[in-house]
Amino acid sequence: MLLQLKDISKSLGKFRIKDISVELPEGYIMGLIGPNGSGKTSLIHIILGLYKANAGELLIDGMSYEDSEVEIRNLIGTVLLDELFDHSATLKENGINYGAYYKNFSLEILEMYMKRFGLDGDRKFKKLSKGEKLKFQFAFALSYEAKLLILDEPTANFDPSFRKEFFAVLKEYIADGTKSVILSTHLTEDLDKIADYILYIEKGSTIFSGDIEKLRDTYRLITGEKYKINLLPKEQVIHVEEGNYGTRALVNHRLRYTYDKEVTVAVPTLEELMYFITKRDKGDKRR
Amino acid sequence: MTGRVIKDYFAAFRWGNFKEKVAHFAYLVFYFFAILPTIVGFFETWESALIYVLMMIPTIHILNSGSLHIMKMPKMMYMVPLTKEMKREYIVKSAIFRICFCSLLGMICTLPLMLLGLCSAITYVIIAYDYVTFALLLCGMNERYGLEERNAWQEARSDCRGLIQGIDMIITVISLFLIACMLSWDTNEGMKNIYENLLFIIPAILFQLPLTIKHMKYWSTAVEKALSYERSFDK
């Protein structure tokens, strides 16, 4: 198991990450989703060993930060929204300077990815756009044989053509079955296509954690006339929304439950799932 | 590691970092080069003006360095594979480099005063001492609000420390100012006896030295704090 979080809790002022548990085996992509302020970045900081959890256990490739910090850091590649590199240095200089700390850093690999991503190694970091800075972080993260890539919402800053390239690289990256990716993003339609596991958190707590197929089996989006929706068992209903073209409800799906023939039953997308669960928590509850 | 430390010291002098502190920095420059000299009359003769300007340039540099070079590593250095000892080495070397650079700048800027005969060798030594203590004082500064310090008790403690550091700094600036006054008086009117010298030097040393010693005791805590990302950054 490449990543194991067991009952991780962390107080961050008034905000609290509560008992988050998740496991990610080698060769998979895990999507980390949740609304703004749900604790995604804080959780990533915990996984990166930047924040120390108050309780729980964190193991990366079977090792803990307390015992093997250097080994773990050699295994982790990161893309964060922070501007981490030296502004006055060129991309190549940044790669050489920081790559020197990594056991398996390869300048050739870095240059190969920079070329692939359309980055000029002789440009200064400060001259890059936000998206290019993230591309360089991504190229650097791929240059030292990291086993676990942790990416904090990079896709929103990428243009549509590079987003395709980005997902293609991620697929190549995990193809040999020894590496994994944690991708935090708001653009959930991308995750629908690429993620194998989903960790959905809200207000610091887990809403869902598991493989995406299980998630698809857990919920259904029902569309139909209002009175038909009202007939659904209340304990199954997560949130109901009335629209111009009928009423929609997100429900907990039971395998043996037979839905009315006059309603449409669909597997919700991640975006729909997030939307309904967030709406539920903002009020207008009907469970 | 030394090369990295020197590089990071100068890399911090970039507009993005200044921008956050520009009001504070502009106020310092305006106060020390426009308001104060006018009140005290430092610009009445060229000698006193030269003394004042040469002393205030490094003073402002140290004050500015105190806000730009907080005792912590750049974010990326918390992510790369470094042992605790290597991180400690980086932090300590950064602090030492800062003290040396700031002190040296003070000494170099005020050296012409001695060479031009505007101050005696002893006074020059006193000035040099003052720059070293000033640099020492500001060098151990941490970010007051690391994430960890959001805890109410720690925040209160941090506030107290911030207040103490603020008082330390004011006293140090006063002591540097006293020395500038002494030099100016010496140049314009001439010191009649050693007691007039001491009138300025004694408060400068008596107030500042114990504060600096006290402040240095806090150093090991500051280094420990700088080793932790969450105690050095608030997000």
PDB file of C-alpha atoms in Angstrom, chain A residues 10 12-13 45 48 50-53 69-70 73-74 78 80 82-89 93 97-98 101-103 140, chain B residues 1 4 7-8 11 14 74-84 86-87 90 147-148 150-151 228-230 233-235:
ATOM      1  CA  LYS A  10      -5.720  17.807  12.994  1.00  0.00           C
ATOM      2  CA  LEU A  12      -6.197  24.130  12.529  1.00  0.00           C
ATOM      3  CA  GLY A  13      -7.484  26.941  14.672  1.00  0.00           C
ATOM      4  CA  HIS A  45      -0.163  19.370   3.781  1.00  0.00           C
ATOM      5  CA  LEU A  48       3.323  16.032   2.640  1.00  0.00           C
ATOM      6  CA  LEU A  50       4.253  19.836   6.432  1.00  0.00           C
ATOM      7  CA  TYR A  51       1.554  19.657   9.099  1.00  0.00           C
ATOM      8  CA  LYS A  52       1.833  17.140  11.868  1.00  0.00           C
ATOM      9  CA  ALA A  53      -1.402  15.313  12.608  1.00  0.00           C
ATOM     10  CA  GLU A  69      11.514  11.590   6.389  1.00  0.00           C
ATOM     11  CA  VAL A  70      14.293  11.755   3.794  1.00  0.00           C
ATOM     12  CA  ARG A  73      10.495  12.934   0.512  1.00  0.00           C
ATOM     13  CA  ASN A  74      12.467  11.163  -2.212  1.00  0.00           C
ATOM     14  CA  THR A  78       4.285  17.706  -5.530  1.00  0.00           C
ATOM     15  CA  LEU A  80       1.086  23.051  -5.141  1.00  0.00           C
ATOM     16  CA  ASP A  82       2.363  28.134  -4.007  1.00  0.00           C
ATOM     17  CA  GLU A  83       5.251  29.481  -6.052  1.00  0.00           C
ATOM     18  CA  LEU A  84       7.938  27.237  -4.667  1.00  0.00           C
ATOM     19  CA  PHE A  85      10.920  27.881  -6.919  1.00  0.00           C
ATOM     20  CA  ASP A  86      13.497  30.684  -6.999  1.00  0.00           C
ATOM     21  CA  HIS A  87      12.085  33.589  -8.953  1.00  0.00           C
ATOM     22  CA  SER A  88      15.355  35.004 -10.177  1.00  0.00           C
ATOM     23  CA  ALA A  89      16.746  31.665 -11.408  1.00  0.00           C
ATOM     24  CA  GLU A  93      18.958  26.384 -12.707  1.00  0.00           C
ATOM     25  CA  ASN A  97      19.598  23.483  -7.588  1.00  0.00           C
ATOM     26  CA  TYR A  98      16.659  21.640  -6.064  1.00  0.00           C
ATOM     27  CA  TYR A 101      18.671  17.147  -3.001  1.00  0.00           C
ATOM     28  CA  TYR A 102      16.907  14.173  -4.644  1.00  0.00           C
ATOM     29  CA  LYS A 103      18.543  10.780  -4.893  1.00  0.00           C
ATOM     30  CA  PHE A 140      10.138  18.742 -11.757  1.00  0.00           C
TER      31      PHE A 140
ATOM     32  CA  MET B   1      24.602  24.751   1.758  1.00  0.00           C
ATOM     33  CA  ARG B   4      22.280  28.241  -1.126  1.00  0.00           C
ATOM     34  CA  LYS B   7      21.630  32.981  -2.758  1.00  0.00           C
ATOM     35  CA  ASP B   8      18.400  32.847  -0.744  1.00  0.00           C
ATOM     36  CA  ALA B  11      16.730  36.335  -3.541  1.00  0.00           C
ATOM     37  CA  ARG B  14      12.476  41.089  -4.698  1.00  0.00           C
ATOM     38  CA  PRO B  74      11.911  28.990   1.768  1.00  0.00           C
ATOM     39  CA  LYS B  75       8.835  26.735   1.348  1.00  0.00           C
ATOM     40  CA  MET B  76      10.569  24.472  -1.160  1.00  0.00           C
ATOM     41  CA  MET B  77      13.293  23.660   1.353  1.00  0.00           C
ATOM     42  CA  TYR B  78      10.673  22.088   3.640  1.00  0.00           C
ATOM     43  CA  MET B  79       9.712  19.714   0.823  1.00  0.00           C
ATOM     44  CA  VAL B  80      13.076  18.511  -0.427  1.00  0.00           C
ATOM     45  CA  PRO B  81      14.695  15.502   1.252  1.00  0.00           C
ATOM     46  CA  LEU B  82      16.745  17.126   3.996  1.00  0.00           C
ATOM     47  CA  THR B  83      17.579  15.629   7.341  1.00  0.00           C
ATOM     48  CA  LYS B  84      16.781  17.630  10.455  1.00  0.00           C
ATOM     49  CA  MET B  86      20.720  19.750   7.304  1.00  0.00           C
ATOM     50  CA  LYS B  87      17.674  21.944   7.909  1.00  0.00           C
ATOM     51  CA  TYR B  90      20.607  25.951   6.730  1.00  0.00           C
ATOM     52  CA  LEU B 147      -0.219  27.929  11.949  1.00  0.00           C
ATOM     53  CA  GLU B 148       0.673  26.312  15.234  1.00  0.00           C
ATOM     54  CA  ARG B 150      -3.310  29.886  16.145  1.00  0.00           C
ATOM     55  CA  ASN B 151      -3.855  28.086  19.368  1.00  0.00           C
ATOM     56  CA  SER B 228       8.779  23.154  11.467  1.00  0.00           C
ATOM     57  CA  TYR B 229       6.776  24.304   8.455  1.00  0.00           C
ATOM     58  CA  GLU B 230       3.567  24.721  10.375  1.00  0.00           C
ATOM     59  CA  PHE B 233       3.940  29.504   7.843  1.00  0.00           C
ATOM     60  CA  ASP B 234       0.303  30.218   8.549  1.00  0.00           C
ATOM     61  CA  LYS B 235      -0.984  28.251   5.539  1.00  0.00           C
TER      62      LYS B 235
END
